[in-house]
Structure formats: structure tokens, C-alpha cells
mmCIF file of C-alpha atoms in Angstrom:
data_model
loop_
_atom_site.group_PDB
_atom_site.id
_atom_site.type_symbol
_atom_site.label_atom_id
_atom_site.label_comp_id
_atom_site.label_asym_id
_atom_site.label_seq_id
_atom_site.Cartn_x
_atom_site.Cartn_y
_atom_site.Cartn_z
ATOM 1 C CA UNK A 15 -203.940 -49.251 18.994
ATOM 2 C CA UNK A 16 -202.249 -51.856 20.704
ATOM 3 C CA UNK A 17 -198.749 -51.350 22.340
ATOM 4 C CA UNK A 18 -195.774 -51.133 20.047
ATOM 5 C CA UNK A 19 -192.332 -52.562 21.606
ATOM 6 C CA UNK A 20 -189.522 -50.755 19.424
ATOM 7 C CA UNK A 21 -185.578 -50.856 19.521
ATOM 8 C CA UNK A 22 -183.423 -47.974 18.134
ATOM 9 C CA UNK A 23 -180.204 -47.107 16.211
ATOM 10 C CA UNK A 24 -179.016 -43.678 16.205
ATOM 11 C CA UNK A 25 -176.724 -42.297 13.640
ATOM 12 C CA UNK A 26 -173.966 -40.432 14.498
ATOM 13 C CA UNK A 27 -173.089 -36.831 12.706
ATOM 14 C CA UNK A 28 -172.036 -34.272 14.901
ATOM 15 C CA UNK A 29 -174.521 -31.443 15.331
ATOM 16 C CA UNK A 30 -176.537 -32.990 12.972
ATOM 17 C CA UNK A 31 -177.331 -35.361 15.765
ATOM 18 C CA UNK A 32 -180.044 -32.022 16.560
ATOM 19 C CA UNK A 33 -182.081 -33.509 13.313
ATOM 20 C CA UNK A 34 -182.189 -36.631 15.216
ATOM 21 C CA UNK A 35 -182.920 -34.891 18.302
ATOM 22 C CA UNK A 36 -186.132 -33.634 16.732
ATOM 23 C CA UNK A 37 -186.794 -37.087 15.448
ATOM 24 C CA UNK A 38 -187.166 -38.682 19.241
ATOM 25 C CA UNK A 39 -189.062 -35.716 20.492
ATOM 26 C CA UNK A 40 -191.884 -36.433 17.771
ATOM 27 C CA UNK A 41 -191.688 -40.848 18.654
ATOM 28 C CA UNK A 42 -191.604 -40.039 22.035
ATOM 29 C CA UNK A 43 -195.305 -37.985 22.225
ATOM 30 C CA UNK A 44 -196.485 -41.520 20.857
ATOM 31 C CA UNK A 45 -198.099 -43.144 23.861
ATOM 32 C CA UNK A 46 -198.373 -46.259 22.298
ATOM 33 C CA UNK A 47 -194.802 -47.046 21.693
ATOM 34 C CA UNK A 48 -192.447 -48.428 24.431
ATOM 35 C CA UNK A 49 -188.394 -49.102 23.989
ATOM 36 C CA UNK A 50 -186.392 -52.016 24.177
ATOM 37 C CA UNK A 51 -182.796 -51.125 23.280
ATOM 38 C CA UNK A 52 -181.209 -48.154 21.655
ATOM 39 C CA UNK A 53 -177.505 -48.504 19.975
ATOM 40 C CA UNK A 54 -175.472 -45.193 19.353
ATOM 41 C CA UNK A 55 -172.786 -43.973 17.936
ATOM 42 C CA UNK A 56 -171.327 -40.254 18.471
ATOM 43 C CA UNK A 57 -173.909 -38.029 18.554
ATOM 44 C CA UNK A 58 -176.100 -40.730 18.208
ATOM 45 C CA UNK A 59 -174.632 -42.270 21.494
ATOM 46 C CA UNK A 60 -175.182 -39.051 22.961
ATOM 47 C CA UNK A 61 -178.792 -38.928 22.149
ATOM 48 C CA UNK A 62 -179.329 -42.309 23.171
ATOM 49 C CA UNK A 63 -178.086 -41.871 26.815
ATOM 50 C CA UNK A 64 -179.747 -38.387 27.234
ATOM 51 C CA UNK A 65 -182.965 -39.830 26.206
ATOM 52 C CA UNK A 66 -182.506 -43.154 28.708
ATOM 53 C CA UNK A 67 -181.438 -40.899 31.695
ATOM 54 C CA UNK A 68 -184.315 -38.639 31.070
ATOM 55 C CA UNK A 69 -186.601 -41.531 30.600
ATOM 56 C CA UNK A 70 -185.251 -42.743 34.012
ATOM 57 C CA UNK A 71 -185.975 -39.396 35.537
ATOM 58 C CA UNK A 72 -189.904 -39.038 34.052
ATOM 59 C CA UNK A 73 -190.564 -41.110 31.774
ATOM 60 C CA UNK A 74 -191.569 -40.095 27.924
ATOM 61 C CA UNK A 75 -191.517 -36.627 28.599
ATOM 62 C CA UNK A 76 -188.186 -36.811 31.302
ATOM 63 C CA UNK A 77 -186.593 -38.068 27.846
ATOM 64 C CA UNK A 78 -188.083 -34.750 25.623
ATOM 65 C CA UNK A 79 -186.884 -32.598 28.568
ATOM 66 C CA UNK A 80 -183.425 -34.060 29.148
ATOM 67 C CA UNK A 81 -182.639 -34.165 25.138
ATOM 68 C CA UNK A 82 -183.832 -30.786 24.946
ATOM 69 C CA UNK A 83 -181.280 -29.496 28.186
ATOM 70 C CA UNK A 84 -178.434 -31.430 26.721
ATOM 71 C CA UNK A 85 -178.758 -29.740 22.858
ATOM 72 C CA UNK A 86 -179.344 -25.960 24.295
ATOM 73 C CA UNK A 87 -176.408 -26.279 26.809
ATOM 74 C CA UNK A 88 -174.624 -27.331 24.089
ATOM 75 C CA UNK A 89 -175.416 -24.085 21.941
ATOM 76 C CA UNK A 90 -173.022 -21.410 21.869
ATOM 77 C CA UNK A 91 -174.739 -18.352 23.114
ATOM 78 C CA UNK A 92 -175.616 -15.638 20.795
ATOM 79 C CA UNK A 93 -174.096 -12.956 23.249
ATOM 80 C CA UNK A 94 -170.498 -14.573 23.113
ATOM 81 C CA UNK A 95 -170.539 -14.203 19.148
ATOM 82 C CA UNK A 96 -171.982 -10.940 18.196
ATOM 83 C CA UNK A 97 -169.963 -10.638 15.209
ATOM 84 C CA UNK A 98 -170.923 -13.797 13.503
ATOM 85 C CA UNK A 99 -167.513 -15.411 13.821
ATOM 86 C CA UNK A 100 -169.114 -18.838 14.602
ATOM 87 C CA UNK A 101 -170.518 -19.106 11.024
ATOM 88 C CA UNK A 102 -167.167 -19.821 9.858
ATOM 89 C CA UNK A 103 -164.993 -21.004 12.392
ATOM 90 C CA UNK A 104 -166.336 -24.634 11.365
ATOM 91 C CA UNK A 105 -164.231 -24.432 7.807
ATOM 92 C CA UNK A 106 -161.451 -22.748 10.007
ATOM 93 C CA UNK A 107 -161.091 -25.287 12.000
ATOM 94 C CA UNK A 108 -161.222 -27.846 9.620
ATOM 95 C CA UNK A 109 -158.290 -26.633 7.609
ATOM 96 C CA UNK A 110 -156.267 -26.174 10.855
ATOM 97 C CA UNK A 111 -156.330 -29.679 11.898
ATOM 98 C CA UNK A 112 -155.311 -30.938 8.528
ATOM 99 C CA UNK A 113 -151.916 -29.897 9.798
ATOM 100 C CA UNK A 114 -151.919 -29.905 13.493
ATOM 101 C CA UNK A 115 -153.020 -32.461 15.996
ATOM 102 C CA UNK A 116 -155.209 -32.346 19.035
ATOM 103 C CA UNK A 117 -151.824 -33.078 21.073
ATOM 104 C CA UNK A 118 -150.535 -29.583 19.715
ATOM 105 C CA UNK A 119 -153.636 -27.846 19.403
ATOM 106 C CA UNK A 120 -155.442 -28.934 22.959
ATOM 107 C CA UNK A 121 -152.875 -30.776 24.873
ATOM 108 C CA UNK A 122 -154.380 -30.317 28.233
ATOM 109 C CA UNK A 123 -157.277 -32.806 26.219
ATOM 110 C CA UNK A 124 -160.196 -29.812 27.116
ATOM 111 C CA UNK A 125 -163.359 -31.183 25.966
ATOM 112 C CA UNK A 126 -166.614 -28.968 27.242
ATOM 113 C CA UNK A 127 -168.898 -31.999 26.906
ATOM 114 C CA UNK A 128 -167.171 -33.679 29.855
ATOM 115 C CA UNK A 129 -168.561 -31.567 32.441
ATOM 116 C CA UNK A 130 -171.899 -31.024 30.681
ATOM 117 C CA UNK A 131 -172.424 -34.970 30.750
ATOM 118 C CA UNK A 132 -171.157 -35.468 34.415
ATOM 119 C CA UNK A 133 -173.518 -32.768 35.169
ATOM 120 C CA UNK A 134 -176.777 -33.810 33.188
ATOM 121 C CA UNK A 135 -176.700 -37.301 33.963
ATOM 122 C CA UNK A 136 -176.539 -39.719 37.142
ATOM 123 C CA UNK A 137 -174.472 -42.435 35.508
ATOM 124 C CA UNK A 138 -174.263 -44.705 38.860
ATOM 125 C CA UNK A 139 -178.100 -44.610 38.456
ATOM 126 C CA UNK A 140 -177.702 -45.753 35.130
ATOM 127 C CA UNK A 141 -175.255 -48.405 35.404
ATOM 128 C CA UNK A 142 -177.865 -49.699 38.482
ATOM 129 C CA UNK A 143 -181.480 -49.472 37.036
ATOM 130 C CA UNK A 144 -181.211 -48.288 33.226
ATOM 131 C CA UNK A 145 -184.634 -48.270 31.210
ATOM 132 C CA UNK A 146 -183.502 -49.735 27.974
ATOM 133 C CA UNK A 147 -180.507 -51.846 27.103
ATOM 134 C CA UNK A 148 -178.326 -50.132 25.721
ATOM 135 C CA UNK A 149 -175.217 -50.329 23.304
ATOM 136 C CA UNK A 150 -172.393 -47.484 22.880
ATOM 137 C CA UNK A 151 -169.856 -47.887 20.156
ATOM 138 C CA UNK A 152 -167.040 -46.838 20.035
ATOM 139 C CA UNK A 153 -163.492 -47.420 17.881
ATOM 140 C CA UNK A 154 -160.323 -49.178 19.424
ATOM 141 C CA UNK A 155 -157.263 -46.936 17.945
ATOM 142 C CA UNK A 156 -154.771 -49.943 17.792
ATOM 143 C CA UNK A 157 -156.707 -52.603 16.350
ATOM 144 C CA UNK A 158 -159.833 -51.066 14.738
ATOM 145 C CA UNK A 159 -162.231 -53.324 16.552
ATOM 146 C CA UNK A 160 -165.196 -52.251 16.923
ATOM 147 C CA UNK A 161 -165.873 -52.014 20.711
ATOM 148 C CA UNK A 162 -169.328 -51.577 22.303
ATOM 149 C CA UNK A 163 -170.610 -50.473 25.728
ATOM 150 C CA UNK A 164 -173.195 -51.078 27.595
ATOM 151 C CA UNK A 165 -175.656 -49.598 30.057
ATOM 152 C CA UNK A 166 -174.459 -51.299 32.975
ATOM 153 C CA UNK A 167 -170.553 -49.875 32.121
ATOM 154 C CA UNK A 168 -171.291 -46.661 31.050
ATOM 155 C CA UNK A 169 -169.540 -43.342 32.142
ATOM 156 C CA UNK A 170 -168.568 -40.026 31.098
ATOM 157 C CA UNK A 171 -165.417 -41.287 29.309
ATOM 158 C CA UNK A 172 -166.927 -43.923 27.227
ATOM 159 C CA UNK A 173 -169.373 -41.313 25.980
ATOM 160 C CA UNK A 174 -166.738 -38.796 25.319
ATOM 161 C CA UNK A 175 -164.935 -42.287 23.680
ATOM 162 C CA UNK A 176 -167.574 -42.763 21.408
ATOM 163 C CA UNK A 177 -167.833 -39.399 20.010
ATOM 164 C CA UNK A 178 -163.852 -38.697 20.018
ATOM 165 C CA UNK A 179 -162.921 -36.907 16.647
ATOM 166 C CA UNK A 180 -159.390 -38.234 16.311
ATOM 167 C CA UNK A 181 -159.181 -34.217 14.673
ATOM 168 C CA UNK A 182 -160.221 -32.764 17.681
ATOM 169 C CA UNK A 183 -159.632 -34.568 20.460
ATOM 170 C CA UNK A 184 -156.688 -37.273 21.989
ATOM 171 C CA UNK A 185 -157.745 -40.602 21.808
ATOM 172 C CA UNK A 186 -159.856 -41.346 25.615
ATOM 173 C CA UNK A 187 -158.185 -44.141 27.502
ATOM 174 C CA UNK A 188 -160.045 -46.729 28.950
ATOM 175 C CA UNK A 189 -158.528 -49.449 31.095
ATOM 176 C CA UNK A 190 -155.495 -49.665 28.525
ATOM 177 C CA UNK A 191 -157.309 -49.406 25.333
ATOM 178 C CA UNK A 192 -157.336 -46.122 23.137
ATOM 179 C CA UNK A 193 -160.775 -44.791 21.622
ATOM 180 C CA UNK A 194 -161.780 -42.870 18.841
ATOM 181 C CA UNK A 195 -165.112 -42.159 17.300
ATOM 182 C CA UNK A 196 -167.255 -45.041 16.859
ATOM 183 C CA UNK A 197 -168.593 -43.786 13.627
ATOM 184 C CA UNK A 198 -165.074 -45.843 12.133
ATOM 185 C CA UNK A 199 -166.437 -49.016 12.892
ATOM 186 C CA UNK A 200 -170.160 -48.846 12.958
ATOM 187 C CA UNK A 201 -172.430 -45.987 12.354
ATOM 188 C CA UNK A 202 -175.068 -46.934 14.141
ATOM 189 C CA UNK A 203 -174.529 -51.007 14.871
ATOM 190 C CA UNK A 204 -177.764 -52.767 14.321
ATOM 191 C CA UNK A 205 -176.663 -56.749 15.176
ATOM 192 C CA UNK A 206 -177.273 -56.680 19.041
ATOM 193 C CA UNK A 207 -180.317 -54.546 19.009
ATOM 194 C CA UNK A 208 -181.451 -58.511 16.906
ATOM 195 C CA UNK A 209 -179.701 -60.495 19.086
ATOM 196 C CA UNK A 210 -179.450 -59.323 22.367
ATOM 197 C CA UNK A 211 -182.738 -57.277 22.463
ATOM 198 C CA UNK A 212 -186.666 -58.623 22.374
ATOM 199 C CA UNK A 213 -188.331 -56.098 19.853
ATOM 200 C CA UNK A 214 -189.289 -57.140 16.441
ATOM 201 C CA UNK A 215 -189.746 -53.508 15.480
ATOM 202 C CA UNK A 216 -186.001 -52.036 14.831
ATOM 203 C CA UNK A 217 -186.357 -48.597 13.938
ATOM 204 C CA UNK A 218 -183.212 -47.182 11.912
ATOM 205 C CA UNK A 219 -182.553 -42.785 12.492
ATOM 206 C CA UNK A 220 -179.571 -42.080 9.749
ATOM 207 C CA UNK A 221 -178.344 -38.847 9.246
ATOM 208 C CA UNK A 222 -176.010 -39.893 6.528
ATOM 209 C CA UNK A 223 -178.484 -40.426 2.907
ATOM 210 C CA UNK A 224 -178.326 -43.528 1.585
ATOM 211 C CA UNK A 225 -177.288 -42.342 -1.938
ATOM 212 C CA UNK A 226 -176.631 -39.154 -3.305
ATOM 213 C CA UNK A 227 -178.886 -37.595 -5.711
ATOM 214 C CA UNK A 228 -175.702 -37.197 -8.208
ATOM 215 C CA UNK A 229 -172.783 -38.207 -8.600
ATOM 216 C CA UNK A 230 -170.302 -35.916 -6.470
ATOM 217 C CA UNK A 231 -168.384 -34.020 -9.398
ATOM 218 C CA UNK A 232 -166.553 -30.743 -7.643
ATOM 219 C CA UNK A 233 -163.497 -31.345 -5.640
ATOM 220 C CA UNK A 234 -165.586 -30.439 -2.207
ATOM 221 C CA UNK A 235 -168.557 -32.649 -3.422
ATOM 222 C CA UNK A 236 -165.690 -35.413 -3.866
ATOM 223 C CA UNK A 237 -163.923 -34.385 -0.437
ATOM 224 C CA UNK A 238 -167.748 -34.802 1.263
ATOM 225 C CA UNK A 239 -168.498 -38.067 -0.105
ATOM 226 C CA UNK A 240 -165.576 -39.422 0.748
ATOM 227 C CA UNK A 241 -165.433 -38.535 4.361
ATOM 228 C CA UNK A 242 -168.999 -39.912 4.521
ATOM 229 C CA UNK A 243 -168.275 -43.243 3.407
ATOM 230 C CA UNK A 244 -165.581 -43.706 5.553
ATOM 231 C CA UNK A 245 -168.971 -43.322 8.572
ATOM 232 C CA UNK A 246 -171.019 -45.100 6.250
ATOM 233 C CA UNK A 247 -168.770 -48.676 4.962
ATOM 234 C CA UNK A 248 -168.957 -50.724 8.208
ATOM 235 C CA UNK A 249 -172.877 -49.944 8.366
ATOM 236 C CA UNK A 250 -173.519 -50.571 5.158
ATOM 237 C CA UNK A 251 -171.668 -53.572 5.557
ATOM 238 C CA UNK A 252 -173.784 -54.657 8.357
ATOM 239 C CA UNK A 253 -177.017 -54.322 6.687
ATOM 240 C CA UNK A 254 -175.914 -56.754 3.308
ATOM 241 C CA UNK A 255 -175.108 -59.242 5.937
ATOM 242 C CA UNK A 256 -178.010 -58.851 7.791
ATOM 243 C CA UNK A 257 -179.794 -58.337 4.269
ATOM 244 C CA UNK A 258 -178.692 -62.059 2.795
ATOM 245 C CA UNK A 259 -179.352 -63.700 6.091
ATOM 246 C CA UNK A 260 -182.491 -62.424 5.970
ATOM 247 C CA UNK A 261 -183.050 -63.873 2.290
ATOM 248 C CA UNK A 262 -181.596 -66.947 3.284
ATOM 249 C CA UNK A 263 -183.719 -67.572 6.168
ATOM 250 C CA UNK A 264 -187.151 -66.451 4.306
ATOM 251 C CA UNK A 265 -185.823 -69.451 1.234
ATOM 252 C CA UNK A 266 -185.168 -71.801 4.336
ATOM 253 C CA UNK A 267 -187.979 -71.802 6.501
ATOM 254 C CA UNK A 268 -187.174 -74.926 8.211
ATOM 255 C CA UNK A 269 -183.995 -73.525 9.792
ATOM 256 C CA UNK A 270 -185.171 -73.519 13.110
ATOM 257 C CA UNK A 271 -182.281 -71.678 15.596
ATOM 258 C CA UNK A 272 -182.856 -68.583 17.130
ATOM 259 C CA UNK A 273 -180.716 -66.406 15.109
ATOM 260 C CA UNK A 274 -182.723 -67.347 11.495
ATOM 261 C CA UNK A 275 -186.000 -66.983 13.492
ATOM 262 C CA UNK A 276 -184.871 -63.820 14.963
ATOM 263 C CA UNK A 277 -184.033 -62.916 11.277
ATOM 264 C CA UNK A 278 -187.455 -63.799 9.902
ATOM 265 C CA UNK A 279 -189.279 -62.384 12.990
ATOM 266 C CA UNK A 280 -187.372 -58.848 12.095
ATOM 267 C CA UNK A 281 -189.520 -55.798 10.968
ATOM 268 C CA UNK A 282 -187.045 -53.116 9.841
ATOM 269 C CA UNK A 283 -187.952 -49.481 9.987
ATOM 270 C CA UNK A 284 -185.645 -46.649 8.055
ATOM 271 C CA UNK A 285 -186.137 -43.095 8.695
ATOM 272 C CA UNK A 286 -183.092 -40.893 7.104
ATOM 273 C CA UNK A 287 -182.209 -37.371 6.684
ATOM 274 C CA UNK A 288 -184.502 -34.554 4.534
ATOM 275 C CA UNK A 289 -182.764 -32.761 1.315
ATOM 276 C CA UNK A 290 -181.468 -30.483 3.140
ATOM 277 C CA UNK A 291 -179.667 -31.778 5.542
ATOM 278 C CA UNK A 292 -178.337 -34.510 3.021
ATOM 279 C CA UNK A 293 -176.711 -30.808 0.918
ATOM 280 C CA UNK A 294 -174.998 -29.822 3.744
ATOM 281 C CA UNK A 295 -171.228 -29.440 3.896
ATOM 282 C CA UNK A 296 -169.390 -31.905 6.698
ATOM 283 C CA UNK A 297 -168.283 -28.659 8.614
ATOM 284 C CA UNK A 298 -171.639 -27.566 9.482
ATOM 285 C CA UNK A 299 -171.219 -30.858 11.768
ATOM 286 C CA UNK A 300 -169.299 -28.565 14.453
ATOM 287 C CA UNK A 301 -172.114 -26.104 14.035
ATOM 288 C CA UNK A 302 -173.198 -25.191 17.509
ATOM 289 C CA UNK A 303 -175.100 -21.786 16.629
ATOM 290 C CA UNK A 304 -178.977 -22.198 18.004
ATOM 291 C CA UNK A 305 -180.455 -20.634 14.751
ATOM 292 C CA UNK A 306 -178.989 -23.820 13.054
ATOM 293 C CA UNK A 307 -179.208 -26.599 15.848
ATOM 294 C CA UNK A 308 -182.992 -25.413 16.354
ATOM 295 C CA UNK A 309 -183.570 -25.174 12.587
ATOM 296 C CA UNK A 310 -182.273 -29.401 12.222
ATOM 297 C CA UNK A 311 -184.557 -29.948 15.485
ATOM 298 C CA UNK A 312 -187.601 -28.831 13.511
ATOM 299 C CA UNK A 313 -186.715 -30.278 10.935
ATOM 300 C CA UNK A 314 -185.881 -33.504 12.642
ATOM 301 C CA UNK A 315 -189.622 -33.152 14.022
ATOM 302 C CA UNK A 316 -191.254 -32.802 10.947
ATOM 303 C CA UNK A 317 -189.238 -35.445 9.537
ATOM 304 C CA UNK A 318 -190.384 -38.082 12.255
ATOM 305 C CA UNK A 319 -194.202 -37.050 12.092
ATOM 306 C CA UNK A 320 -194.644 -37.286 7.768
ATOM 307 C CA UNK A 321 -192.715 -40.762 8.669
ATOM 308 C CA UNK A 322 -195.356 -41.571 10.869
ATOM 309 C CA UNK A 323 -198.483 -40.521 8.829
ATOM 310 C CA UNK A 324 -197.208 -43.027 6.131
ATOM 311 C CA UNK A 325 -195.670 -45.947 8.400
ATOM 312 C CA UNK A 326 -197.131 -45.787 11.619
ATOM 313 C CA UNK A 327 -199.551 -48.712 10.880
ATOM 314 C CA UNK A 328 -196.621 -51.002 9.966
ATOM 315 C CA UNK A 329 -195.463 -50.740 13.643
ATOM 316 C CA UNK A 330 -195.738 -53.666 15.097
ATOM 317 C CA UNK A 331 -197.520 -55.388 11.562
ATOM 318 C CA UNK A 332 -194.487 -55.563 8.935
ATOM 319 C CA UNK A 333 -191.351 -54.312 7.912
ATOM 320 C CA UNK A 334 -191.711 -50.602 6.024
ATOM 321 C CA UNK A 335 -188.371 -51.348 4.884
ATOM 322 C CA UNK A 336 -187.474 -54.183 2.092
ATOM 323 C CA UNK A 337 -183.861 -54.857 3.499
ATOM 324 C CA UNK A 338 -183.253 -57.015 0.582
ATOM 325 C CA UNK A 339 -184.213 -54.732 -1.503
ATOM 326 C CA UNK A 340 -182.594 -51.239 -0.367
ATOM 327 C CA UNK A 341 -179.193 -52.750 1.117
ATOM 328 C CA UNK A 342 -178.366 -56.198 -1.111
#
């Protein structure tokens, strides 16, 4: 099979960025399939940079190893919870920050994935000779604006930026600006992976599901589906515009500019969560126990290869995805 030349967007969603984890480590044992750009948010972002870095160090599997360090350096050990604690310390949490701020709660700003991203990856080799293009979102506190980063600006803080839980963390300052977690203004941004990148073949990784199977009805279904559309509006957003440009363009065919032929050229590619991981409550997003971040990896991996089995001839061919269809 010929060649397959593929962008990415990555979802953000805390730990269940693992389910995405598992996701790449199935695309990248396809030899046929090479990368163009890769936009992230949050976890997503943090995937995205992990696999570029690794791809930088060895190629295809550099990525599966590096992705793989990051997510079991990340897991708290067994040994340091033998009582279990960890199970519930997610909820905990969660109710503690409803009344107290990261500025009370951590004000020396102590965030444990600062040191494990300074130490995994060689950002100055990055900035200098990175693989993929690549685009980082994050949220500017003040005005709302969506910021994005690329590969040739990227350091520890603007990952730790993009992935900044205004809950958990203080807002990371970068030349002036405030951030918070990119998920508030697009979860993952699709536009300059189009515009800015050469692939026809966007392939979309969500973690959030589309839908719900039923209307939310309990007061914690309610609370759930609430906090996910506030990830979900901006991207959802994004995708009607993109969806009625693309109708527009297909009606017009003699529009001839480069964004309505980049439009028609487009071959969209969705890929979201399974059932289960769509049932989970949002706490289990600061789950770092290795039963469960293994469990969403395997899943993730099994995920990625059914996808493939019934898509992987429309790589390169056609869209598996009506965008009209599932986003107008």
C-alpha cells in the first residue's frame, strides 16, 4: 500500500489522555503512514510532544518508547499507596478545590510534571529540527483567546500552560500573558492542521463522546455533562464552521482559492472514546494508579486497531467521516 501522509489532533482529558496513548502506539506500528502536523491540547499536547521528541530520537518506535516513559513515570507507584488511598483522593480533591484555590492550596506553584518534561525531552532540539509541525494550545486568562504554540517556541512552561487546571494549578506566565488549560478554547484545534499543514488525511483522537447515550438525568450525570461541554463548545464550534465551508465549497466548485480547495481536498478521519471510557466520572481524569492508566492504554490500543480494520483503506482514498453530516 502506498504511503499515507496524515496530520493529527489530540484531545485533551487528563489521564484519559492514556486511552489516547494506546491509540498512537497502535498508528504508529503502521509502516505505511508518515505525519505531517499534530495539534494538542492538555494531555493531548502532552502526547503530541512526547511522541515528536521520541520520533526525533528513533523514529516510529523512539515515539512508542518515549510515550510509553512519559505515562509510567507519571504513575503513582503501587508501593507509595498500599492502602488504596489513591482510589479516592480524585473525588477528594475535587470537592476541596471547590472552595480553595491553587494560591492557598500550592502556593509555591509545585507541579511534578515540570521536572518530568525537562527531563524526558530535549526541547532546544525541538525548537531546532522538530519532525512534525506542531501546534500547542493553550488559554489566555485575561482575554480568553485562544493562543497556540508552536514547535519552534516550545518549552516546558508552555506545556505545563497548556495543560494548567485553573483548580490545580496558578495560571503559568509567559512573557506577560497568563495561561490556563487550553481545553477552554479549543479541545483539540483542527483549522491550522488545514491551513498551515500539507496532509489531506486529518485524523481526529477525542476522548470526549460526541453525544451521550441519554440524556444526563442525576445531579452528577448533570454536573459531568456540563463540565464536558465547557471542553467540548469551542471544538464543536470549529467543526460546524469547518462543516458549512466544506458544503459550501463542494456546491461551489468554481471557487478556486486555496482555502475552498484545501476544504474540498480534506479527508476527515474521527476516532473517539469506547463505552467505557465515555461512563466514566470527570475525577477519574486525575487518576494516576497504573491498574487504571494501563487498563485506558489497552483499551486505547484496541480502540485504534478495530478503527483500522474498518477504515484503514479510506486513508489516503476518502473521508471516513461525513463532516456535514456528524457536526452541521
Amino acid at each position: 500500500m502506498s504511503e499515507v501522509k496524515l496530520s493529527l489532533a489530540l484531545q485533551g482529558g487528563g489521564a484519559h489522555g492514556a486511552f489516547t496513548w494506546g491509540m498512537l502506539d497502535r498508528l504508529l506500528q503502521e509502516d505505511d503512514i508518515r505525519l505531517d502536523g499534530i495539534s494538542g491540547t492538555s494531555a493531548g499536547a502532552m502526547n503530541a510532544v512526547m511522541l515528536t521528541a521520541g520520533w526525533q530520537q528513533g523514529g516510529a518506535a523512539g515515539a512508542r518508547a518515549l510515550l510509553s516513559e512519559f505515562w509510567h513515570r507519571l504513575m503513582l507507584p503501587d508501593s507509595f499507596d498500599p492502602a488504596g488511598w489513591s482510589r479516592h483522593w480524585p473525588t477528594w480533591w475535587s470537592g476541596v478545590t471547590r472552595h480553595l484555590s491553587p494560591y492557598d492550596l500550592n502556593p509555591f506553584d509545585i507541579n511534578p510534571l515540570r521536572d518530568l518534561l525537562s527531563d524526558l525531552v530535549d526541547f532546544d532540539r525541538l525548537r531546532r529540527d522538530a519532525p512534525f509541525q506542531l501546534f500547542i494550545a493553550a488559554t489566555e486568562v485575561e482575554t480568553g483567546k485562544l493562543k497556540l504554540f508552536s514547535e519552534h517556541e516550545l518549552s516546558t512552561e508552555h506545556l505545563l500552560a497548556s495543560a494548567c487546571l485553573p483548580a490545580l494549578y496558578q495560571a503559568v506566565e509567559i512573557e506577560g500573558a497568563h495561561y490556563w488549560d487550553g481545553g477552554f478554547a479549543g479541545n483539540p484545534v483542527v483549522y491550522p492542521l488545514l491551513f498551515d499543514c500539507k496532509a489531506r488525511d486529518l485524523l481526529l483522537l477525542l476522548l470526549h463522546p460526541q453525544q451521550p447515550a441519554a440524556p444526563p438525568v442525576s445531579a452528577q450525570a448533570i454536573a459531568d455533562r456540563v463540565a464536558e461541554l465547557g471542553f467540548q463548545t469551542t471544538f464543536i464550534r470549529e467543526m460546524r464552521a469547518l462543516g458549512a465551508m466544506h458544503q459550501r465549497a463542494r456546491r461551489s466548485p468554481w471557487r478556486l482559492g486555496r482555502p475552498e480547495r484545501r476544504i474540498r481536498q480534506m479527508r476527515l478521519h474521527v476516532l473517539g472514546p469506547d463505552e467505557g471510557l465515555s461512563q466514566l466520572h470527570r475525577s477519574s481524569k486525575l487518576d494516576v494508579r497504573p491498574d487504571f492508566l494501563l487498563e485506558l492504554m489497552q483499551r486505547g490500543q484496541a480502540q485504534m486497531d478495530h478503527w483500522l480494520q474498518q477504515n484503514r483503506s479510506a486513508l489516503g482514498r476518502s473521508s471516513s467521516c461525513d463532516i456535514e453530516a456528524e457536526f452541521l
